[in-house]
mmCIF file of C-alpha atoms in Angstrom:
data_model
loop_
_atom_site.group_PDB
_atom_site.id
_atom_site.type_symbol
_atom_site.label_atom_id
_atom_site.label_comp_id
_atom_site.label_asym_id
_atom_site.label_seq_id
_atom_site.Cartn_x
_atom_site.Cartn_y
_atom_site.Cartn_z
ATOM 1 C CA UNK R 1 48.677 7.694 -17.689
ATOM 2 C CA UNK R 2 46.440 4.898 -18.915
ATOM 3 C CA UNK R 3 42.821 4.336 -18.136
ATOM 4 C CA UNK R 4 39.899 2.191 -19.298
ATOM 5 C CA UNK R 5 37.971 4.363 -21.655
ATOM 6 C CA UNK R 6 34.539 3.779 -23.280
ATOM 7 C CA UNK R 7 34.679 5.362 -26.762
ATOM 8 C CA UNK R 8 31.199 3.995 -27.525
ATOM 9 C CA UNK R 9 28.635 2.216 -25.258
ATOM 10 C CA UNK R 10 28.366 -1.638 -25.797
ATOM 11 C CA UNK R 11 29.484 -5.040 -24.604
ATOM 12 C CA UNK R 12 32.696 -5.837 -22.740
ATOM 13 C CA UNK R 13 34.714 -5.180 -25.814
ATOM 14 C CA UNK R 14 33.721 -1.483 -25.527
ATOM 15 C CA UNK R 15 36.306 -1.120 -22.755
ATOM 16 C CA UNK R 16 39.596 0.189 -24.126
ATOM 17 C CA UNK R 17 42.900 0.591 -22.325
ATOM 18 C CA UNK R 18 44.151 3.966 -23.639
ATOM 19 C CA UNK R 19 46.486 6.844 -22.793
ATOM 20 C CA UNK R 20 44.659 9.786 -21.397
ATOM 21 C CA UNK R 21 45.613 13.005 -19.470
ATOM 22 C CA UNK R 22 46.700 12.755 -15.827
ATOM 23 C CA UNK R 23 44.135 14.013 -13.286
ATOM 24 C CA UNK R 24 45.001 17.083 -11.253
ATOM 25 C CA UNK R 25 43.699 17.159 -7.736
ATOM 26 C CA UNK R 26 41.432 20.113 -6.919
ATOM 27 C CA UNK R 27 40.517 21.799 -3.732
ATOM 28 C CA UNK R 28 40.134 19.219 -1.037
ATOM 29 C CA UNK R 29 41.243 16.249 -3.334
ATOM 30 C CA UNK R 30 44.011 13.856 -3.029
ATOM 31 C CA UNK R 31 45.801 12.209 -6.082
ATOM 32 C CA UNK R 32 46.066 8.586 -5.673
ATOM 33 C CA UNK R 33 48.421 6.301 -7.724
ATOM 34 C CA UNK R 34 46.140 3.396 -8.247
ATOM 35 C CA UNK R 35 47.305 -0.191 -7.448
ATOM 36 C CA UNK R 36 43.881 -1.750 -7.869
ATOM 37 C CA UNK R 37 40.114 -1.200 -8.413
ATOM 38 C CA UNK R 38 37.058 -3.369 -8.177
ATOM 39 C CA UNK R 39 34.379 -4.166 -10.619
ATOM 40 C CA UNK R 40 30.760 -3.242 -9.722
ATOM 41 C CA UNK R 41 27.309 -3.660 -11.432
ATOM 42 C CA UNK R 42 27.358 0.148 -11.879
ATOM 43 C CA UNK R 43 30.399 -0.073 -14.079
ATOM 44 C CA UNK R 44 28.564 -2.639 -16.378
ATOM 45 C CA UNK R 45 25.705 -0.113 -16.671
ATOM 46 C CA UNK R 46 28.103 2.728 -17.364
ATOM 47 C CA UNK R 47 29.637 0.606 -20.137
ATOM 48 C CA UNK R 48 26.253 -0.042 -21.612
ATOM 49 C CA UNK R 49 25.457 3.661 -21.727
ATOM 50 C CA UNK R 50 22.777 3.591 -18.920
ATOM 51 C CA UNK R 51 24.477 5.103 -15.966
ATOM 52 C CA UNK R 52 26.687 8.139 -16.648
ATOM 53 C CA UNK R 53 29.042 9.642 -13.976
ATOM 54 C CA UNK R 54 27.718 12.585 -12.045
ATOM 55 C CA UNK R 55 28.724 16.003 -13.334
ATOM 56 C CA UNK R 56 32.352 16.760 -12.683
ATOM 57 C CA UNK R 57 33.361 13.099 -12.040
ATOM 58 C CA UNK R 58 35.919 11.098 -13.927
ATOM 59 C CA UNK R 59 34.466 9.806 -17.138
ATOM 60 C CA UNK R 60 36.247 6.476 -16.637
ATOM 61 C CA UNK R 61 34.499 3.622 -14.793
ATOM 62 C CA UNK R 62 35.485 2.427 -11.354
ATOM 63 C CA UNK R 63 33.787 3.351 -8.029
ATOM 64 C CA UNK R 64 36.604 2.309 -5.708
ATOM 65 C CA UNK R 65 40.295 1.865 -5.597
ATOM 66 C CA UNK R 66 43.398 1.264 -3.510
ATOM 67 C CA UNK R 67 46.724 2.791 -3.888
ATOM 68 C CA UNK R 68 49.249 5.325 -2.596
ATOM 69 C CA UNK R 69 48.925 9.034 -2.080
ATOM 70 C CA UNK R 70 50.841 10.805 -4.839
ATOM 71 C CA UNK R 71 49.961 14.434 -4.259
ATOM 72 C CA UNK R 72 47.737 16.545 -2.119
ATOM 73 C CA UNK R 73 45.396 19.219 -3.512
ATOM 74 C CA UNK R 74 44.887 22.601 -1.841
ATOM 75 C CA UNK R 75 43.319 22.545 1.600
ATOM 76 C CA UNK R 76 43.963 18.827 2.285
ATOM 77 C CA UNK R 77 45.050 17.828 5.743
ATOM 78 C CA UNK R 78 45.283 14.443 7.452
ATOM 79 C CA UNK R 79 47.020 12.662 4.546
ATOM 80 C CA UNK R 80 50.706 12.566 3.410
ATOM 81 C CA UNK R 81 52.352 11.571 0.202
ATOM 82 C CA UNK R 82 53.054 7.848 0.301
ATOM 83 C CA UNK R 83 50.200 6.890 2.608
ATOM 84 C CA UNK R 84 48.496 3.576 1.599
ATOM 85 C CA UNK R 85 44.740 4.256 1.042
ATOM 86 C CA UNK R 86 41.550 3.038 -0.435
ATOM 87 C CA UNK R 87 38.760 5.251 -1.572
ATOM 88 C CA UNK R 88 35.160 5.567 -2.625
ATOM 89 C CA UNK R 89 34.837 7.269 -6.006
ATOM 90 C CA UNK R 90 32.237 8.724 -8.296
ATOM 91 C CA UNK R 91 34.258 7.253 -11.166
ATOM 92 C CA UNK R 92 37.842 6.905 -12.440
ATOM 93 C CA UNK R 93 38.983 3.821 -10.568
ATOM 94 C CA UNK R 94 39.921 1.942 -13.761
ATOM 95 C CA UNK R 95 43.018 4.125 -14.222
ATOM 96 C CA UNK R 96 46.632 4.513 -13.191
ATOM 97 C CA UNK R 97 45.722 7.700 -11.177
ATOM 98 C CA UNK R 98 42.602 9.226 -9.720
ATOM 99 C CA UNK R 99 41.716 12.363 -7.880
ATOM 100 C CA UNK R 100 39.665 11.571 -4.755
ATOM 101 C CA UNK R 101 37.865 13.948 -2.339
ATOM 102 C CA UNK R 102 39.861 13.610 0.833
ATOM 103 C CA UNK R 103 36.650 12.792 2.862
ATOM 104 C CA UNK R 104 36.197 9.643 0.766
ATOM 105 C CA UNK R 105 39.584 8.187 1.589
ATOM 106 C CA UNK R 106 40.330 5.531 4.136
ATOM 107 C CA UNK R 107 43.575 4.155 5.377
ATOM 108 C CA UNK R 108 44.183 0.479 4.348
ATOM 109 C CA UNK R 109 42.972 -1.706 7.354
ATOM 110 C CA UNK R 110 45.603 -3.418 9.353
ATOM 111 C CA UNK R 111 46.273 -6.949 8.019
ATOM 112 C CA UNK R 112 44.838 -6.284 4.524
ATOM 113 C CA UNK R 113 46.950 -6.385 1.514
ATOM 114 C CA UNK R 114 46.975 -3.071 -0.533
ATOM 115 C CA UNK R 115 45.601 -4.670 -3.658
ATOM 116 C CA UNK R 116 42.886 -6.454 -1.778
ATOM 117 C CA UNK R 117 41.728 -3.220 -0.079
ATOM 118 C CA UNK R 118 40.168 -2.161 -3.251
ATOM 119 C CA UNK R 119 37.403 -4.545 -2.550
ATOM 120 C CA UNK R 120 36.343 -2.700 0.682
ATOM 121 C CA UNK R 121 35.118 0.945 0.022
ATOM 122 C CA UNK R 122 31.946 0.349 -1.994
ATOM 123 C CA UNK R 123 30.630 -2.647 -0.185
ATOM 124 C CA UNK R 124 31.352 -1.409 3.368
ATOM 125 C CA UNK R 125 29.787 2.052 2.614
ATOM 126 C CA UNK R 126 26.764 0.592 0.859
ATOM 127 C CA UNK R 127 25.993 -2.075 3.523
ATOM 128 C CA UNK R 128 26.757 0.160 6.558
ATOM 129 C CA UNK R 129 24.749 3.144 5.245
ATOM 130 C CA UNK R 130 21.713 1.138 4.205
ATOM 131 C CA UNK R 131 21.552 -1.784 6.703
ATOM 132 C CA UNK R 132 22.625 0.239 9.825
ATOM 133 C CA UNK R 133 22.453 3.971 9.322
ATOM 134 C CA UNK R 134 19.031 3.819 7.381
ATOM 135 C CA UNK R 135 17.379 0.475 8.329
ATOM 136 C CA UNK R 136 18.862 0.373 11.834
ATOM 137 C CA UNK R 137 19.344 -3.340 12.121
ATOM 138 C CA UNK R 138 19.662 -4.366 15.709
ATOM 139 C CA UNK R 139 21.098 -7.377 17.565
ATOM 140 C CA UNK R 140 18.650 -10.336 17.496
ATOM 141 C CA UNK R 141 16.848 -9.155 14.394
ATOM 142 C CA UNK R 142 16.691 -11.057 11.132
ATOM 143 C CA UNK R 143 18.260 -9.604 7.932
ATOM 144 C CA UNK R 144 17.440 -10.971 4.566
ATOM 145 C CA UNK R 145 20.163 -10.427 2.059
ATOM 146 C CA UNK R 146 19.322 -10.955 -1.707
ATOM 147 C CA UNK R 147 22.429 -11.944 -3.730
ATOM 148 C CA UNK R 148 24.236 -13.377 -0.569
ATOM 149 C CA UNK R 149 27.309 -14.381 -2.662
ATOM 150 C CA UNK R 150 27.934 -11.056 -4.231
ATOM 151 C CA UNK R 151 30.387 -8.449 -2.982
ATOM 152 C CA UNK R 152 27.572 -6.610 -1.230
ATOM 153 C CA UNK R 153 26.094 -9.866 0.038
ATOM 154 C CA UNK R 154 29.323 -11.364 1.456
ATOM 155 C CA UNK R 155 29.937 -8.109 3.428
ATOM 156 C CA UNK R 156 26.311 -7.815 4.563
ATOM 157 C CA UNK R 157 26.406 -11.263 6.120
ATOM 158 C CA UNK R 158 29.589 -10.641 7.991
ATOM 159 C CA UNK R 159 28.542 -7.272 9.359
ATOM 160 C CA UNK R 160 25.170 -8.379 10.385
ATOM 161 C CA UNK R 161 26.623 -11.426 12.208
ATOM 162 C CA UNK R 162 29.255 -9.095 13.890
ATOM 163 C CA UNK R 163 26.463 -7.017 15.484
ATOM 164 C CA UNK R 164 24.484 -10.113 16.527
ATOM 165 C CA UNK R 165 21.698 -10.350 13.977
ATOM 166 C CA UNK R 166 20.375 -13.565 12.248
ATOM 167 C CA UNK R 167 20.945 -13.606 8.573
ATOM 168 C CA UNK R 168 18.952 -15.233 5.690
ATOM 169 C CA UNK R 169 20.263 -15.179 2.183
ATOM 170 C CA UNK R 170 19.160 -15.936 -1.309
ATOM 171 C CA UNK R 171 21.728 -17.257 -3.829
ATOM 172 C CA UNK R 172 21.834 -19.385 -6.899
ATOM 173 C CA UNK R 173 22.958 -22.954 -6.387
ATOM 174 C CA UNK R 174 24.532 -25.085 -3.535
ATOM 175 C CA UNK R 175 28.101 -23.812 -4.048
ATOM 176 C CA UNK R 176 27.117 -20.258 -3.511
ATOM 177 C CA UNK R 177 24.926 -21.002 -0.567
ATOM 178 C CA UNK R 178 27.770 -23.049 1.097
ATOM 179 C CA UNK R 179 30.144 -20.020 0.911
ATOM 180 C CA UNK R 180 27.314 -17.914 2.472
ATOM 181 C CA UNK R 181 27.035 -20.416 5.236
ATOM 182 C CA UNK R 182 30.830 -20.251 5.786
ATOM 183 C CA UNK R 183 30.534 -16.594 6.323
ATOM 184 C CA UNK R 184 27.847 -17.044 8.930
ATOM 185 C CA UNK R 185 24.526 -17.076 7.138
ATOM 186 C CA UNK R 186 21.852 -18.997 9.044
ATOM 187 C CA UNK R 187 19.033 -19.415 6.595
ATOM 188 C CA UNK R 188 20.008 -20.549 3.072
ATOM 189 C CA UNK R 189 17.601 -20.119 0.278
ATOM 190 C CA UNK R 190 18.180 -21.156 -3.387
ATOM 191 C CA UNK R 191 16.164 -18.621 -5.362
ATOM 192 C CA UNK R 192 16.115 -20.888 -8.323
ATOM 193 C CA UNK R 193 14.454 -23.739 -6.642
ATOM 194 C CA UNK R 194 12.661 -22.229 -3.547
ATOM 195 C CA UNK R 195 10.147 -19.478 -2.644
ATOM 196 C CA UNK R 196 12.042 -17.072 -0.359
ATOM 197 C CA UNK R 197 8.886 -15.882 1.157
ATOM 198 C CA UNK R 198 7.716 -19.262 2.247
ATOM 199 C CA UNK R 199 11.189 -20.406 3.276
ATOM 200 C CA UNK R 200 11.715 -17.366 5.323
ATOM 201 C CA UNK R 201 8.264 -17.768 6.961
ATOM 202 C CA UNK R 202 9.056 -21.271 8.022
ATOM 203 C CA UNK R 203 12.400 -20.431 9.319
ATOM 204 C CA UNK R 204 11.170 -17.533 11.346
ATOM 205 C CA UNK R 205 7.992 -19.201 12.745
ATOM 206 C CA UNK R 206 5.988 -16.841 10.515
ATOM 207 C CA UNK R 207 7.696 -13.584 11.744
ATOM 208 C CA UNK R 208 9.590 -12.695 8.554
ATOM 209 C CA UNK R 209 12.569 -10.385 8.124
ATOM 210 C CA UNK R 210 13.084 -7.261 10.102
ATOM 211 C CA UNK R 211 15.350 -5.869 7.372
ATOM 212 C CA UNK R 212 15.674 -6.777 3.709
ATOM 213 C CA UNK R 213 18.631 -5.705 1.601
ATOM 214 C CA UNK R 214 17.542 -5.946 -1.970
ATOM 215 C CA UNK R 215 19.488 -5.639 -5.213
ATOM 216 C CA UNK R 216 16.628 -6.841 -7.510
ATOM 217 C CA UNK R 217 14.040 -4.123 -7.364
ATOM 218 C CA UNK R 218 10.685 -4.424 -9.109
ATOM 219 C CA UNK R 219 10.702 -8.185 -9.644
ATOM 220 C CA UNK R 220 10.968 -8.775 -5.906
ATOM 221 C CA UNK R 221 8.955 -5.797 -4.507
ATOM 222 C CA UNK R 222 5.669 -7.568 -3.889
ATOM 223 C CA UNK R 223 7.444 -10.542 -2.324
ATOM 224 C CA UNK R 224 9.818 -8.562 -0.362
ATOM 225 C CA UNK R 225 6.872 -6.698 1.333
ATOM 226 C CA UNK R 226 5.183 -10.018 2.120
ATOM 227 C CA UNK R 227 8.431 -11.247 3.541
ATOM 228 C CA UNK R 228 8.887 -8.359 6.074
ATOM 229 C CA UNK R 229 8.113 -8.652 9.708
ATOM 230 C CA UNK R 230 5.882 -6.032 11.498
ATOM 231 C CA UNK R 231 7.769 -2.867 11.661
ATOM 232 C CA UNK R 232 10.132 -4.288 8.995
ATOM 233 C CA UNK R 233 12.364 -2.135 6.684
ATOM 234 C CA UNK R 234 13.074 -2.853 3.085
ATOM 235 C CA UNK R 235 16.245 -1.193 1.626
ATOM 236 C CA UNK R 236 16.441 -1.231 -2.176
ATOM 237 C CA UNK R 237 19.838 -0.608 -3.593
ATOM 238 C CA UNK R 238 19.630 -2.214 -7.087
ATOM 239 C CA UNK R 239 17.268 -2.547 -10.014
ATOM 240 C CA UNK R 240 18.544 -5.786 -11.608
ATOM 241 C CA UNK R 241 14.976 -7.052 -11.792
ATOM 242 C CA UNK R 242 13.471 -3.797 -13.136
ATOM 243 C CA UNK R 243 12.643 -0.308 -11.975
ATOM 244 C CA UNK R 244 8.715 -0.325 -11.944
ATOM 245 C CA UNK R 245 6.612 -2.418 -9.734
ATOM 246 C CA UNK R 246 3.391 -2.374 -7.907
ATOM 247 C CA UNK R 247 3.431 -1.663 -4.231
ATOM 248 C CA UNK R 248 0.752 -2.853 -1.884
ATOM 249 C CA UNK R 249 0.290 0.058 0.496
ATOM 250 C CA UNK R 250 -2.220 -1.798 2.596
ATOM 251 C CA UNK R 251 0.334 -4.420 3.324
ATOM 252 C CA UNK R 252 2.740 -1.755 4.404
ATOM 253 C CA UNK R 253 0.159 -0.162 6.614
ATOM 254 C CA UNK R 254 -0.739 -3.451 8.167
ATOM 255 C CA UNK R 255 2.868 -4.180 8.947
ATOM 256 C CA UNK R 256 3.788 -0.668 9.777
ATOM 257 C CA UNK R 257 6.703 -1.250 7.344
ATOM 258 C CA UNK R 258 9.051 1.041 5.548
ATOM 259 C CA UNK R 259 10.594 1.066 1.981
ATOM 260 C CA UNK R 260 13.753 2.975 1.222
ATOM 261 C CA UNK R 261 15.785 3.287 -1.914
ATOM 262 C CA UNK R 262 19.215 4.840 -2.055
ATOM 263 C CA UNK R 263 22.105 5.415 -4.490
ATOM 264 C CA UNK R 264 25.544 6.025 -3.193
ATOM 265 C CA UNK R 265 27.282 7.509 -6.376
ATOM 266 C CA UNK R 266 25.304 10.614 -6.757
ATOM 267 C CA UNK R 267 25.180 11.693 -3.074
ATOM 268 C CA UNK R 268 26.698 15.064 -2.101
ATOM 269 C CA UNK R 269 30.271 14.934 -0.905
ATOM 270 C CA UNK R 270 29.322 15.833 2.739
ATOM 271 C CA UNK R 271 27.024 12.651 2.798
ATOM 272 C CA UNK R 272 29.646 10.380 1.452
ATOM 273 C CA UNK R 273 32.221 11.779 3.835
ATOM 274 C CA UNK R 274 29.859 11.134 6.808
ATOM 275 C CA UNK R 275 29.246 7.485 5.592
ATOM 276 C CA UNK R 276 33.021 6.902 5.160
ATOM 277 C CA UNK R 277 33.570 8.344 8.676
ATOM 278 C CA UNK R 278 31.015 5.870 10.071
ATOM 279 C CA UNK R 279 32.652 2.984 8.172
ATOM 280 C CA UNK R 280 36.143 3.966 9.615
ATOM 281 C CA UNK R 281 34.636 3.984 13.107
ATOM 282 C CA UNK R 282 32.510 0.948 13.082
ATOM 283 C CA UNK R 283 33.731 -1.373 10.332
ATOM 284 C CA UNK R 284 37.472 -0.841 10.136
ATOM 285 C CA UNK R 285 38.084 -2.212 13.707
ATOM 286 C CA UNK R 286 36.075 -5.346 12.800
ATOM 287 C CA UNK R 287 38.370 -5.873 9.761
ATOM 288 C CA UNK R 288 41.513 -5.190 11.817
ATOM 289 C CA UNK R 289 40.408 -7.813 14.246
ATOM 290 C CA UNK R 290 39.630 -10.350 11.568
ATOM 291 C CA UNK R 291 35.956 -10.541 12.357
ATOM 292 C CA UNK R 292 35.111 -9.192 8.907
ATOM 293 C CA UNK R 293 37.250 -9.685 5.779
ATOM 294 C CA UNK R 294 37.022 -8.852 2.133
ATOM 295 C CA UNK R 295 36.061 -11.689 -0.140
ATOM 296 C CA UNK R 296 37.853 -11.669 -3.553
ATOM 297 C CA UNK R 297 37.022 -14.065 -6.278
ATOM 298 C CA UNK R 298 39.843 -13.229 -8.559
ATOM 299 C CA UNK R 299 42.200 -10.456 -9.612
ATOM 300 C CA UNK R 300 42.845 -9.614 -13.290
ATOM 301 C CA UNK R 301 45.118 -7.023 -15.072
ATOM 302 C CA UNK R 302 43.298 -3.766 -15.516
ATOM 303 C CA UNK R 303 43.838 -3.921 -19.220
ATOM 304 C CA UNK R 304 41.711 -7.088 -19.223
ATOM 305 C CA UNK R 305 38.754 -5.170 -17.734
ATOM 306 C CA UNK R 306 36.576 -6.666 -20.541
ATOM 307 C CA UNK R 307 37.168 -10.122 -19.153
ATOM 308 C CA UNK R 308 36.412 -8.882 -15.703
ATOM 309 C CA UNK R 309 33.012 -7.588 -16.930
ATOM 310 C CA UNK R 310 32.267 -10.897 -18.629
ATOM 311 C CA UNK R 311 32.878 -12.691 -15.238
ATOM 312 C CA UNK R 312 30.593 -10.230 -13.412
ATOM 313 C CA UNK R 313 27.819 -10.610 -16.020
ATOM 314 C CA UNK R 314 28.033 -14.336 -15.975
ATOM 315 C CA UNK R 315 27.362 -14.276 -12.190
ATOM 316 C CA UNK R 316 29.754 -17.180 -11.605
ATOM 317 C CA UNK R 317 31.902 -15.283 -9.129
ATOM 318 C CA UNK R 318 31.704 -15.117 -5.289
ATOM 319 C CA UNK R 319 32.701 -11.822 -3.632
ATOM 320 C CA UNK R 320 34.580 -9.253 -5.625
ATOM 321 C CA UNK R 321 36.429 -9.163 -8.897
ATOM 322 C CA UNK R 322 39.502 -6.931 -8.911
ATOM 323 C CA UNK R 323 41.510 -5.194 -11.412
ATOM 324 C CA UNK R 324 45.214 -4.504 -10.912
ATOM 325 C CA UNK R 325 47.435 -1.805 -12.563
ATOM 326 C CA UNK R 326 50.720 -2.567 -14.182
ATOM 327 C CA UNK R 327 52.364 -0.485 -11.441
ATOM 328 C CA UNK R 328 51.212 -3.072 -8.853
#
């Protein structure tokens, strides 16, 4: 088969479409013939040499895919050869085939094109696990989403609105904010021009956000704590603004607030399977009913993964950028 390899860390040009050995599904794994994958920030970090796959995972980038079941490993039940699926991966999505733990597979939702389904596993698992399973967002509460026009952001807006929450977003520029508003965002904040703490305070009559989903990290840590409501929950899922920041514990004590930080890729298989099961139970019906939908900016040939990485790093996209294999 062919896959995107990284012979040496570097810029987008470090991604090389090359012939590699076919994967063999192990105990409890399913071999998927990949139709498409999606590009995530973690893939960029892996390409740069900063985020290696967990032990035993595929060395190729790609944290999600969609395709058809090609073979079943020992002990697998519930799936058949030919099934159309999408899956959450620890790596290997930028390839023509990948072995996936069976507990991390999902059927393609009703009404979703197989290629487009690759836009779903990572964002739905990340948003559902952090916003709902960890931070317990409830109807009537306010969620602040940083990076509202990203793949994570566009999914977080839709899921929060689906459960009856109020949604505030930060994004860069009027075009991105307009797309967030189309998806249901109630409070629109241009982080380039506005102070999100002050804007949120005014929009919520001084209350703040009950839950904040943050991809920035250290750069926003102090302001995020100030933006939290009493009993607020800050969920950190990215470090685009740095890894080390100063935390005002007195502010947390005063607000009886909580800060959590999670990573999906390195979780044990059992935890990932539990998250995927929750996504299938709670999110898949919303997608099938058209209440929630994947947002795709563009689809490129997988051999052009370098260009897809340039698009992601330019931050000009809205939603997900997909890669399609020749077999598609």
